[in-house]
Amino acid sequence: MQRITRIAFEQSNLNKMQLLEQYGSLLSILKPHLTARTYSIFATPKLIEGNQYIGWYTNLEGQPTLLNDIIDESHKSEIKQTLATRINDIETAAKLISLTNEQKTLVSSWLLRIKNLKNNIYVINNEPVIVDTFEPIELPIAPVIVPKPFWKWWYTLILALLLLAALGLLWYFFNPFKESKNVESITVKEEKKVEPTVEQPKEPVIKPQPEPEVKQEPNVPEPQPVVKPKPVPDPITNPESKPEVKQEPKAPEPQPVVKPKPVPDPITNPEPKPEPKPKVKNPPNCITKEELAKNSNPSKMALIFDNSLSMTVTLAESPMEVGQYFNYLSYGYPRGMSQQDKIDYDKRMTRLPTRLSTSKKVALTSIDKIQQNINISLVALNGCPVADTTPFYNYSSRGALKSKINRLTPSAAGGGGTPLYSGLEKASQMLDGVKRDDYILIISDGEDNCTRANICTLANHIATQKPRLKINIVDIAGEHKIDCIANATGGKVYIAQSPKDMIRQMNKAVSDLKINRSVCQ
């Protein structure tokens, strides 16, 4: 892998940091679904020289040349056509990938960025390679489509019809003339019906029959004087007596006892519901918000994570089997082993759960347990000669840190070695360890194989210069080759050779540093 160019990088620029993280996510999404030739248009970024520059690397071999420096226009147009074809293949592949809404937004926005790049196209052996400066660019704005005015007339017509319908309903229900006519017709019909009932009682036989119908009124309580029916119908014809009798029983009826039923006064008792607050039980060693605010110089932590090729080995085999597998990789397989047997054996020794997959899972859960006021930096041992570092992530940006850890993939670049000496040296330089307590947590499966420098000497020097810097180690191989680092700085070594051991020992390593205090509620 060769470096194409390097570009100055500002760690304090949060927009650039975010674009760098997004670019890494884009590559991890697209790489499994693209051919090697199509994927070659993406250069790989790495922070170098104390994170002051971004180095852009590629697997292509040859002399890189800027596209704009090519004089031959026909050659330049061929390169542009090749670039357009590559981008078109990427767009086609992206449509076929099952992505979340967040991933779709990320891919579509970066495809627009790639299309708008102008002076960042390099050509290596007639193959275009894109290098991004992570500078803001102006993306094309989608044209605003003005709605046709035709629909506005429909809206006004519909509103007018609705208003007319509403007025008609109001007139129909609340018309005063309609109500008065109905009352007059009702009263006339009642008078006509009463007159014939009064004339009929003149006959001797029919007289007693209408009397019980009229006696329902309270004015005729005595049934004995049946002979005098004439004075009885006279009050019936008087309209004044009728409304008095009808109004008296109706008046008490609208006084239902329902009014006292609004007894919602006792319902006002839900105010004591905030009583469940005492259910929150704070742990005995929690840190208060006042402590967080008063601490103007909180501790920091560096996580040294082994991302070498040896981390691809499974944790499902015994240490003896793993050692034999490494011997085969170093000195060759036995002569009697066929090619298919070699393939099957390699699959068995690299099946899940691997050292890398388990380390990632445990590291992600441990980061959530580290208290909020401690900023964390990642030192990745990706390969020789030197380790890669990131800036410190605060509590609100730990999601980006976990995303970066989750994307770590071992590479054969630099021989796939473990630059532990470089990683420890860089991590110690990033921390104080004199005026405050700082911490380093190492997750690795072996010693440094990129340099001949003595790592124990380095650890003793760190302990002398920074006495308040403590280093704990989670040793996956269990070979005790780097115990001197923890011993020199007052730390501890935790051996983990199975998934269950990884979870248990990682929790112990973090709790021993005393940086996992939760915030009191």
XYZ file of C-alpha atoms in Angstrom:
521
model
C 0.000 0.000 0.000
C 1.528 3.299 -1.108
C 0.787 6.838 -0.028
C -0.651 9.123 -2.682
C -0.423 12.413 -0.807
C -0.876 14.001 2.589
C -3.186 16.863 3.567
C -3.025 19.096 6.644
C -5.730 18.229 9.166
C -7.147 20.221 12.092
C -8.301 18.068 14.992
C -10.214 20.975 16.480
C -12.416 21.198 13.372
C -15.436 19.115 14.369
C -16.894 19.196 10.838
C -13.770 17.590 9.403
C -13.689 15.021 12.185
C -17.290 14.132 11.444
C -16.617 13.848 7.699
C -13.629 11.599 8.405
C -15.822 9.320 10.538
C -18.546 9.294 7.873
C -16.030 8.427 5.162
C -14.827 5.439 7.173
C -18.435 4.289 7.613
C -19.031 4.664 3.868
C -16.056 2.423 3.045
C -17.137 -0.245 5.533
C -20.650 -0.283 3.990
C -19.594 -0.428 0.330
C -16.447 -2.606 0.413
C -18.173 -6.015 0.811
C -20.460 -5.293 -2.167
C -17.986 -3.853 -4.725
C -15.381 -5.446 -6.966
C -11.735 -4.682 -6.265
C -11.475 -2.512 -9.386
C -14.585 -0.472 -8.532
C -13.522 -0.076 -4.894
C -10.055 1.123 -5.991
C -11.388 4.634 -6.696
C -11.584 5.166 -2.916
C -8.312 6.132 -1.235
C -7.866 5.083 2.392
C -7.226 7.916 4.928
C -4.961 7.594 7.974
C -4.020 10.198 10.574
C -0.234 10.574 10.601
C 2.499 12.707 12.182
C 0.747 13.342 15.476
C -2.691 13.624 13.849
C -1.614 16.832 12.096
C -1.948 15.316 8.609
C -4.138 12.836 6.794
C -2.221 10.395 4.613
C -4.160 8.980 1.648
C -3.177 5.431 0.667
C -4.076 3.000 -2.123
C -3.317 -0.582 -3.115
C -2.670 0.487 -6.705
C 0.961 0.610 -7.798
C 2.436 3.338 -9.934
C 3.156 7.033 -9.980
C 0.116 9.107 -8.900
C -0.715 12.096 -11.105
C -3.390 14.723 -10.709
C -6.095 14.469 -13.339
C -5.890 18.203 -14.026
C -2.154 17.899 -14.773
C -2.769 15.558 -17.715
C -2.235 17.515 -20.929
C -3.670 15.014 -23.402
C -7.375 15.824 -23.540
C -8.323 12.481 -25.071
C -6.544 10.650 -22.237
C -8.197 12.923 -19.706
C -11.657 12.263 -21.162
C -11.013 8.500 -20.990
C -10.149 8.798 -17.288
C -13.270 10.867 -16.664
C -15.371 8.265 -18.470
C -13.800 5.515 -16.350
C -14.537 7.510 -13.197
C -18.161 8.022 -14.259
C -18.477 4.278 -14.922
C -17.070 3.441 -11.473
C -19.451 5.870 -9.761
C -22.380 4.474 -11.755
C -21.443 0.930 -10.649
C -21.325 2.129 -7.035
C -24.767 3.726 -7.327
C -26.186 0.518 -8.837
C -24.665 -1.598 -6.060
C -25.938 0.796 -3.372
C -29.506 0.366 -4.634
C -29.245 -3.411 -4.227
C -27.852 -3.289 -0.661
C -30.315 -3.525 2.226
C -29.535 -0.400 4.251
C -31.117 1.435 7.146
C -32.489 4.931 6.609
C -29.403 6.414 8.261
C -27.076 4.400 5.997
C -29.060 5.365 2.896
C -28.711 9.045 3.799
C -24.971 8.600 4.378
C -24.360 6.809 1.061
C -26.472 9.217 -1.010
C -24.838 12.314 0.506
C -21.333 10.970 -0.103
C -22.114 9.986 -3.681
C -23.056 13.616 -4.250
C -19.741 14.692 -2.664
C -17.795 12.325 -4.898
C -19.510 13.606 -8.016
C -18.729 17.221 -7.087
C -15.006 16.749 -6.433
C -12.893 18.660 -8.957
C -9.191 18.921 -8.170
C -8.884 15.819 -5.957
C -8.755 13.078 -8.614
C -5.447 11.227 -8.975
C -4.586 8.811 -11.787
C -2.485 5.697 -11.140
C -1.920 3.391 -14.157
C -4.981 4.822 -15.888
C -7.126 4.164 -12.818
C -8.828 7.163 -11.099
C -8.496 7.520 -7.323
C -10.508 10.050 -5.276
C -8.850 12.037 -2.481
C -11.105 14.180 -0.322
C -9.892 17.225 1.617
C -13.017 17.140 3.817
C -13.691 20.735 2.908
C -17.335 21.920 2.654
C -18.724 21.824 -0.867
C -21.862 23.263 -2.422
C -24.236 20.463 -3.267
C -26.826 21.009 -6.032
C -30.106 22.333 -4.739
C -33.182 20.544 -5.968
C -35.438 22.862 -8.044
C -38.586 24.033 -6.332
C -41.679 22.893 -8.211
C -44.352 25.600 -8.194
C -47.846 24.102 -7.928
C -50.229 24.849 -10.765
C -52.780 27.601 -10.035
C -55.557 25.376 -11.450
C -56.100 23.735 -8.099
C -56.470 27.064 -6.300
C -59.826 27.647 -8.111
C -61.011 24.255 -6.969
C -60.069 25.022 -3.388
C -62.038 28.300 -3.442
C -65.096 26.613 -5.009
C -65.056 23.841 -2.441
C -64.761 26.340 0.405
C -67.653 28.376 -0.985
C -69.853 25.276 -1.240
C -69.014 24.293 2.307
C -69.937 27.769 3.564
C -73.276 27.657 1.726
C -74.030 24.225 3.168
C -73.220 25.464 6.677
C -75.500 28.500 6.266
C -78.315 26.281 4.993
C -78.052 24.010 7.993
C -78.068 26.994 10.355
C -81.199 28.406 8.661
C -82.953 25.038 8.762
C -82.399 24.413 12.464
C -82.607 27.937 13.853
C -85.378 29.504 11.688
C -87.787 31.307 14.174
C -90.743 31.456 11.757
C -90.721 27.721 11.277
C -91.023 27.108 15.011
C -93.925 29.564 15.551
C -96.028 27.924 12.792
C -95.599 24.552 14.354
C -96.839 25.830 17.734
C -100.001 27.384 16.286
C -100.997 24.239 14.445
C -100.561 22.179 17.578
C -102.765 24.425 19.712
C -105.571 24.487 17.137
C -105.664 20.731 16.926
C -105.955 20.394 20.676
C -108.944 22.772 20.898
C -110.798 20.853 18.210
C -110.276 17.627 20.019
C -111.494 18.991 23.358
C -114.816 20.442 22.057
C -116.414 17.143 21.014
C -115.483 15.522 24.304
C -117.327 18.278 26.176
C -120.583 18.032 24.142
C -120.956 14.247 24.430
C -121.409 14.038 28.199
C -124.903 15.622 27.841
C -126.246 12.131 27.147
C -127.048 10.184 30.326
C -125.316 6.995 29.290
C -122.034 8.452 27.987
C -121.554 11.021 30.754
C -119.703 8.784 33.225
C -117.096 7.616 30.639
C -115.193 10.869 29.919
C -115.063 11.795 33.596
C -112.261 9.400 34.616
C -110.118 10.732 31.766
C -110.484 14.292 33.102
C -110.234 13.284 36.767
C -106.519 12.735 36.414
C -106.189 16.435 37.169
C -105.818 17.357 40.845
C -108.847 19.715 40.710
C -111.418 16.835 40.644
C -110.518 14.579 43.555
C -114.102 13.636 44.556
C -115.777 11.147 42.140
C -119.255 11.194 43.844
C -120.950 14.206 42.127
C -121.097 12.444 38.731
C -124.402 14.136 37.842
C -122.773 17.522 37.332
C -120.397 17.017 34.441
C -120.850 20.475 32.909
C -118.661 22.399 35.304
C -115.925 19.798 34.822
C -115.190 20.408 31.085
C -115.237 24.194 31.526
C -111.848 24.327 33.198
C -110.507 21.908 30.562
C -111.245 24.400 27.798
C -109.431 27.160 29.656
C -105.889 27.201 28.342
C -104.698 28.905 31.500
C -105.207 25.859 33.703
C -103.431 23.484 31.328
C -100.021 25.107 31.338
C -100.150 25.426 35.134
C -100.714 21.712 35.562
C -98.054 20.789 32.985
C -95.420 23.164 34.277
C -95.682 22.043 37.913
C -94.638 18.403 37.329
C -92.017 19.378 34.731
C -90.403 21.945 36.977
C -89.138 19.487 39.610
C -88.032 16.974 36.957
C -85.122 19.061 35.559
C -83.638 19.151 39.041
C -81.844 15.835 38.854
C -79.615 14.712 41.585
C -76.874 14.374 38.967
C -75.439 17.780 39.845
C -74.032 16.694 43.183
C -72.395 13.731 41.432
C -69.371 15.792 40.340
C -67.468 14.458 43.286
C -64.113 14.809 41.480
C -62.803 16.555 44.576
C -61.293 13.354 45.967
C -59.767 12.715 42.510
C -57.478 15.687 43.081
C -55.345 13.339 45.176
C -53.086 12.258 42.227
C -50.682 14.958 43.368
C -48.851 12.553 45.696
C -47.926 10.409 42.626
C -44.353 11.774 42.548
C -43.781 9.452 45.508
C -42.088 6.789 43.285
C -38.926 8.937 43.372
C -37.492 6.996 46.315
C -37.536 3.897 44.080
C -34.294 5.151 42.450
C -31.525 3.588 44.477
C -28.134 5.091 43.776
C -25.112 2.812 44.000
C -22.949 3.420 47.060
C -19.997 4.754 45.039
C -21.839 7.029 42.569
C -20.421 10.423 41.628
C -22.587 13.489 42.174
C -23.185 16.183 39.590
C -21.566 18.673 41.944
C -18.347 16.627 41.898
C -18.386 16.571 38.115
C -18.828 20.343 37.952
C -16.099 21.088 40.515
C -13.470 18.868 38.836
C -11.842 21.248 36.355
C -9.066 18.812 35.388
C -10.654 15.346 35.146
C -8.745 12.195 34.307
C -8.268 10.921 30.755
C -7.882 7.444 29.345
C -6.246 5.818 26.305
C -7.530 2.475 25.001
C -4.789 0.518 23.169
C -6.582 -1.982 20.920
C -4.775 -4.783 19.075
C -6.021 -4.898 15.463
C -3.306 -7.182 14.074
C -3.858 -10.322 11.970
C -3.319 -12.581 14.973
C -6.616 -11.273 16.423
C -8.554 -13.134 13.695
C -7.942 -16.474 15.474
C -10.920 -18.161 17.124
C -11.413 -18.325 20.875
C -13.170 -21.672 20.551
C -9.888 -23.647 20.370
C -7.388 -24.352 23.126
C -4.166 -22.308 23.447
C -2.221 -25.375 22.298
C -4.223 -25.594 19.053
C -3.795 -21.859 18.481
C -0.026 -22.154 18.980
C 0.159 -24.995 16.460
C -1.834 -22.917 13.960
C 0.628 -20.028 14.269
C 3.508 -22.478 13.727
C 1.882 -23.663 10.505
C 1.474 -20.066 9.343
C 5.114 -19.279 10.124
C 6.878 -22.445 8.926
C 4.352 -24.040 6.569
C 1.755 -26.788 6.728
C 2.710 -30.502 6.902
C 3.493 -32.137 3.564
C 0.729 -34.689 3.889
C -2.009 -32.019 4.208
C -3.956 -31.468 0.988
C -5.036 -28.052 -0.240
C -8.654 -28.689 0.758
C -7.507 -29.829 4.221
C -5.572 -26.586 4.585
C -8.654 -24.540 3.645
C -10.868 -26.452 6.075
C -8.284 -26.155 8.852
C -7.928 -22.409 8.291
C -11.717 -21.949 8.444
C -11.895 -23.908 11.682
C -9.148 -21.843 13.314
C -10.704 -18.496 12.286
C -14.377 -19.220 13.023
C -16.430 -17.077 15.377
C -16.070 -16.044 18.125
C -12.620 -14.687 17.302
C -10.290 -12.733 19.514
C -11.177 -9.583 17.564
C -14.978 -9.972 17.590
C -15.047 -10.709 21.327
C -12.628 -7.865 22.122
C -14.802 -5.433 20.192
C -17.965 -6.521 21.994
C -16.348 -6.280 25.416
C -14.699 -2.931 24.663
C -17.988 -1.388 23.512
C -19.821 -2.410 26.682
C -16.926 -1.268 28.875
C -16.896 2.201 27.304
C -20.509 2.694 28.431
C -19.483 1.979 32.034
C -16.683 4.560 32.182
C -17.845 7.659 34.038
C -19.028 10.663 32.073
C -16.267 13.172 32.862
C -13.449 10.995 31.447
C -12.486 11.552 27.809
C -11.192 8.525 25.882
C -8.739 8.197 22.989
C -8.274 5.107 20.801
C -4.797 3.823 19.909
C -5.204 1.171 17.205
C -2.402 -1.354 16.565
C -3.262 -1.788 12.880
C 0.162 -2.836 11.627
C 3.840 -1.981 11.487
C 5.648 0.326 11.809
C 3.586 2.668 14.029
C 0.219 2.727 15.783
C -2.668 4.990 14.797
C -4.227 7.386 17.304
C -7.427 9.406 17.492
C -8.273 12.613 19.363
C -10.055 12.349 22.708
C -13.788 11.651 22.607
C -15.989 13.257 25.262
C -19.098 11.624 26.703
C -21.469 12.996 24.051
C -19.285 11.678 21.189
C -18.668 8.181 22.538
C -21.002 6.864 19.872
C -18.437 7.893 17.244
C -15.689 6.173 19.262
C -17.657 2.928 19.445
C -18.391 3.140 15.725
C -14.667 3.475 15.010
C -13.847 0.441 17.163
C -16.583 -1.570 15.479
C -15.077 -0.824 12.035
C -11.576 -2.053 12.924
C -10.479 -4.754 10.460
C -6.993 -6.341 10.408
C -4.965 -5.744 7.270
C -1.849 -7.305 5.825
C -0.378 -3.841 5.308
C 2.922 -3.491 7.123
C 3.105 -7.247 7.527
C 0.085 -7.315 9.841
C 2.312 -6.914 12.904
C 1.616 -5.536 16.383
C 3.246 -2.100 16.976
C 2.672 -2.234 20.750
C 5.835 -0.274 21.581
C 4.736 2.601 19.325
C 1.184 2.475 20.709
C 2.323 2.613 24.338
C 4.726 5.464 23.617
C 2.062 7.533 21.815
C -0.583 6.850 24.467
C 1.718 7.980 27.291
C 2.553 11.190 25.415
C -1.155 12.034 25.122
C -1.758 11.755 28.877
C -0.640 13.790 31.897
C -0.013 11.341 34.710
C 1.658 14.010 36.883
C -0.967 16.543 37.983
C -3.864 14.102 37.682
C -4.566 10.378 37.564
C -4.602 9.071 33.989
C -5.127 5.559 32.699
C -4.196 3.213 29.857
C -6.041 -0.037 29.124
C -4.328 -2.493 26.738
C -6.273 -5.238 24.926
C -3.751 -7.418 23.081
C -2.788 -11.014 22.394
C 0.982 -10.689 22.375
C 4.166 -8.674 22.364
C 5.483 -6.133 19.885
C 6.916 -7.606 16.664
C 7.582 -4.363 14.784
C 10.712 -3.161 16.626
C 13.587 -4.537 18.656
C 13.270 -1.848 21.328
C 12.668 -3.136 24.856
C 9.088 -2.370 25.900
C 9.833 -3.046 29.594
C 12.440 -0.265 29.542
C 9.828 2.045 28.045
C 7.356 1.111 30.788
C 9.922 1.888 33.536
C 10.650 5.258 31.912
C 6.907 6.082 31.800
C 6.502 5.133 35.467
C 9.377 7.458 36.416
C 8.211 10.431 34.371
C 4.465 10.017 35.033
C 3.938 8.378 38.424
C 0.151 8.897 38.351
C -0.298 7.002 35.075
C -1.692 3.501 35.677
C -1.754 0.752 33.025
C -3.945 -2.371 33.094
C -3.671 -5.201 30.557
C -6.188 -7.728 29.243
C -3.949 -10.506 27.871
C -5.838 -12.688 25.385
C -2.952 -15.074 24.625
C -2.056 -15.629 28.273
C 1.708 -15.747 27.536
C 2.657 -13.106 30.154
C 5.103 -11.442 27.734
C 4.025 -7.872 28.513
C 3.365 -8.152 32.260
C 6.240 -5.771 32.944
C 4.162 -2.839 31.611
C 1.502 -3.249 34.285
C 3.981 -4.137 37.019
C 6.048 -0.995 36.417
C 3.035 1.366 36.601
C 1.129 -0.239 39.472
C -1.407 -1.905 37.203
C -2.650 -5.466 36.851
C -2.753 -8.178 34.181
C -5.983 -10.057 33.450
C -5.815 -13.286 31.430
C -8.805 -13.997 29.160
C -8.836 -16.967 26.779
C -12.573 -17.502 26.303
C -15.569 -15.243 25.639
C -16.766 -15.579 29.244
C -13.266 -14.805 30.549
C -13.127 -11.718 28.302
C -16.307 -10.257 29.794
C -15.328 -11.026 33.384
C -11.700 -9.895 33.113
C -12.536 -6.736 31.167
C -15.005 -5.700 33.862
C -12.328 -6.307 36.489
C -9.754 -4.300 34.542
C -12.082 -1.288 34.273
C -13.339 -1.456 37.861
C -9.772 -1.720 39.180
C -8.973 1.619 37.530
C -11.867 3.105 39.570
C -13.246 5.042 36.617
C -16.630 3.331 36.357
C -18.570 5.441 38.859
C -22.091 6.166 37.665
C -23.740 9.571 38.121
C -26.029 9.837 41.153
C -29.694 10.374 40.284
